[in-house]
Coordinates of C-alpha atoms and ligand atoms in Angstrom, one line a residue:
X1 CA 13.3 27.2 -11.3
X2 CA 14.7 24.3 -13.9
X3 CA 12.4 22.9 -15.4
X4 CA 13.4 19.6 -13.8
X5 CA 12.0 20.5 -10.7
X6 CA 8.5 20.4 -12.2
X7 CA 8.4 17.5 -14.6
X8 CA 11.1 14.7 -15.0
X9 CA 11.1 14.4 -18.3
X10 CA 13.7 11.4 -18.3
X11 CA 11.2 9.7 -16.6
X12 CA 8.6 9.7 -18.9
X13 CA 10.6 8.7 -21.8
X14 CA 9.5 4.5 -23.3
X15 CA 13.2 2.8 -22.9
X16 CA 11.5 0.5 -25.7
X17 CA 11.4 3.7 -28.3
X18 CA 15.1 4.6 -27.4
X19 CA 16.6 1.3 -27.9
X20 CA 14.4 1.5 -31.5
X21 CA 15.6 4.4 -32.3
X22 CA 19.2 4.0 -31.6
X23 CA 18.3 0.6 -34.0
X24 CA 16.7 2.6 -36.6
X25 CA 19.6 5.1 -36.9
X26 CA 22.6 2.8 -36.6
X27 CA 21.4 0.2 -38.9
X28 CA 18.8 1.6 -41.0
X29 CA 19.0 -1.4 -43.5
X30 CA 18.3 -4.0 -41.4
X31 CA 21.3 -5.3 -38.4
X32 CA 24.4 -6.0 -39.4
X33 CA 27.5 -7.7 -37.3
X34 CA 30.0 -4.9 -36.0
X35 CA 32.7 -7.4 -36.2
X36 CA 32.9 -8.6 -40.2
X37 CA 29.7 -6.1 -41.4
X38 CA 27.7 -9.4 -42.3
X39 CA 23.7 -9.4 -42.3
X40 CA 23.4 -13.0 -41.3
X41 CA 22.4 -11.8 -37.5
X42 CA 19.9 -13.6 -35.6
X43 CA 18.5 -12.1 -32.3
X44 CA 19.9 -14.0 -29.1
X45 CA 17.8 -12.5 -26.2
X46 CA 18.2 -9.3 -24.3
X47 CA 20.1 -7.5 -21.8
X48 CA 19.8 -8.8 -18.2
X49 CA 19.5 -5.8 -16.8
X50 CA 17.8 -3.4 -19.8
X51 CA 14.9 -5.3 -20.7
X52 CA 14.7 -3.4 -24.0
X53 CA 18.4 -3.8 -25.6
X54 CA 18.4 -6.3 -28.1
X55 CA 21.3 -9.0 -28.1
X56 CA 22.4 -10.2 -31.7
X57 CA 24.5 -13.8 -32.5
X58 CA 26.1 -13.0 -36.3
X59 CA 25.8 -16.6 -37.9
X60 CA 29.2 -15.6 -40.1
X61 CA 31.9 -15.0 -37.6
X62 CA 29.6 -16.0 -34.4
X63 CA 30.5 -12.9 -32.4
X64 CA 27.7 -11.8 -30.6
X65 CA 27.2 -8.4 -29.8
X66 CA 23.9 -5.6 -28.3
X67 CA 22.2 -2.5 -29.8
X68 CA 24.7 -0.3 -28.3
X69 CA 28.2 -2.8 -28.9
X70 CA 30.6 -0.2 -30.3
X71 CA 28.7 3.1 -30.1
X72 CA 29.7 6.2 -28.0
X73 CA 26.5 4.7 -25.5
X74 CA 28.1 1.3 -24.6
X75 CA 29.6 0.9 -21.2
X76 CA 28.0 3.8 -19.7
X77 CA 26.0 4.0 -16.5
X78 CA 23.8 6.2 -17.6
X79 CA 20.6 5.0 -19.2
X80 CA 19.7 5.1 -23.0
X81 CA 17.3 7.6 -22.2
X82 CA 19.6 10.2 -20.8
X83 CA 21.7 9.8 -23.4
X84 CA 18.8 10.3 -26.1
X85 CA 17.2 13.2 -23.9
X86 CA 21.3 14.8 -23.6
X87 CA 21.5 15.1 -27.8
X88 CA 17.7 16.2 -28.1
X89 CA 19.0 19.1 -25.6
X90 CA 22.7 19.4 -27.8
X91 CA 20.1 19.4 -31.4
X92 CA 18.6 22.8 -28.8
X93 CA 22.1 24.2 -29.0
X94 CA 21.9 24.0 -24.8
X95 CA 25.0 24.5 -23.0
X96 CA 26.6 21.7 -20.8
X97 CA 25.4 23.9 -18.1
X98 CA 21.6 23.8 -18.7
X99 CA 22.1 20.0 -19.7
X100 CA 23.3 19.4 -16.6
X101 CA 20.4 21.2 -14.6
X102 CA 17.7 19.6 -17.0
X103 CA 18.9 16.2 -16.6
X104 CA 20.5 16.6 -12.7
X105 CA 23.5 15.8 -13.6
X106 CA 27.1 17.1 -13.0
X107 CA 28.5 19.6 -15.6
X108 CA 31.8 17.7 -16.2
X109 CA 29.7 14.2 -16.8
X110 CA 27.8 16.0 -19.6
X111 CA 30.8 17.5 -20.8
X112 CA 32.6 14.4 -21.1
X113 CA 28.7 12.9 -22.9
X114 CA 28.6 16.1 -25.3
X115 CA 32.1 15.3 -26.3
X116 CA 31.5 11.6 -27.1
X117 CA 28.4 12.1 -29.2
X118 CA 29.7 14.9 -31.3
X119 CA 32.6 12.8 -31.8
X120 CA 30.3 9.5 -32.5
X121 CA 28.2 12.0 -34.5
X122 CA 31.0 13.9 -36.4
X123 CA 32.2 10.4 -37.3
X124 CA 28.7 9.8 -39.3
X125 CA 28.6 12.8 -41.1
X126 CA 29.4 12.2 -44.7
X127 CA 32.0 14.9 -46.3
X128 CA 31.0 18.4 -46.7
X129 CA 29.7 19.2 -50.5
X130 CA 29.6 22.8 -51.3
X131 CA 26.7 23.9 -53.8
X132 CA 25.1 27.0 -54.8
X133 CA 26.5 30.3 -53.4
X134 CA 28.8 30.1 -50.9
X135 CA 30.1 32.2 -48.4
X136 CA 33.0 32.6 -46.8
X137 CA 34.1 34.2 -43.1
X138 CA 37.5 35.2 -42.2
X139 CA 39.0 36.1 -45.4
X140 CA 42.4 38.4 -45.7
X141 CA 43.6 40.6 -48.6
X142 CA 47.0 41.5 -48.7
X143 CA 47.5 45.2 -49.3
X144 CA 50.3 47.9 -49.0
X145 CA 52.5 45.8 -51.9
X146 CA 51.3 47.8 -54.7
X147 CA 54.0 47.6 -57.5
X148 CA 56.0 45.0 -55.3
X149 CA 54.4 41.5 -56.7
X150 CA 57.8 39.4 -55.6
X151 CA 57.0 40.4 -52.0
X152 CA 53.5 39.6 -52.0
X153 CA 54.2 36.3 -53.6
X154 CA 56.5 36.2 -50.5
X155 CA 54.2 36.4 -48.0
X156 CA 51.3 34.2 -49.3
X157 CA 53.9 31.5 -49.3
X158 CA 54.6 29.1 -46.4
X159 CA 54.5 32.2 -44.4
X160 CA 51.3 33.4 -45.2
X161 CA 49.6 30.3 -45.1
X162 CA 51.0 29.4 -41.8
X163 CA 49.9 32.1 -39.9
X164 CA 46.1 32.1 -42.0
X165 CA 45.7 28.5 -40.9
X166 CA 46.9 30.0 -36.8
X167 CA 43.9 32.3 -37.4
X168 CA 41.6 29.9 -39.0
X169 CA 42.0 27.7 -35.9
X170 CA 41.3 30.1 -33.2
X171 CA 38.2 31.3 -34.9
X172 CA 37.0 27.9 -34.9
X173 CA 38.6 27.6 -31.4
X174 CA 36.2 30.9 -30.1
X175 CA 33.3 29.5 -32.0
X176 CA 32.7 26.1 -30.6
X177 CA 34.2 27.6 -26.7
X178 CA 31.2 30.3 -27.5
X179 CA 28.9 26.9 -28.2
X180 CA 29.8 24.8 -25.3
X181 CA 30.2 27.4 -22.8
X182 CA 27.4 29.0 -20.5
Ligands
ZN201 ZN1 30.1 -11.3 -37.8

């Protein structure tokens, strides 16, 4: 039995504390207009229909814009709370499948949410720095040239790295199929 035949955990989630959150982690500084990045922003109501998104007027360029203008989450029919409860169950490493069963949804709607917030996430995340030790996967010695350097010199050229980059990307390819599938 899924567990969202016992409790409904999307409804008992505060629509107030997702719109906050969503606040807190998009402009943790303080708001700032999407349009020219300025902080002169004053509130200007809310949503009509979602009590608990906040409407901004920017007193620079006068554009007004929401909470959600120009995130992954804007224009979608689902509610914030979905959304939040979808990446709480992604952080879980749950598949689309058991996404879709917790939150009674169809698989290929999550799939299409999963891909839009690893792609609004992945667009956040500031470039990798390497410290420490390090370890590295996937990793191919050339052997069998013994006493023929001009040949292996050969082959780690544009030939070698081509078909090391081919591998690379189907290892990554099998690991995030492995991650998204059931
Ligand atoms: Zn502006």
């Amino acid at each position: 039995m899924a567990a969202s035949d016992l409790i409904n955990l999307s409804g008992l989630m505060d629509d107030a504390k997702c719109f906050a959150f969503v606040r807190q982690h998009r402009w943790p500084e303080g708001v700032r207009c999407p349009a020219c990045d300025s902080s002169s922003v004053i509130r200007d109501g809310c949503d009509d229909t979602q009590p608990h998104r906040q409407r901004y007027r920017c007193k620079a360029c006068a554009s007004r814009f929401d909470d959600l203008t120009g995130t992954v989450l804007a224009g979608h029919h689902q509610p914030l709370r979905v959304w939040v409860l979808c990446l709480y169950f992604m952080g879980l490493n749950l598949s689309n499948r058991q996404i879709a069963l917790e939150l009674g949804l169809d698989a290929s709607d999550v799939q299409i949410m999963t891909e839009q917030l690893r792609r609004g996430l992945v667009a956040k995340t500031p470039a990798v720095e390497l410290t420490g030790e390090v370890e590295i996967d996937e990793v191919y010695v050339v052997a069998g040239h013994k006493g023929q350097p001009a040949a292996v010199a050969k082959r780690g050229g544009s030939d070698g790295g081509a078909s090391w980059q081919a591998r690379r990307a189907v290892a990554r390819w099998r690991r995030t199929n492995h991650r998204s599938s059931a």
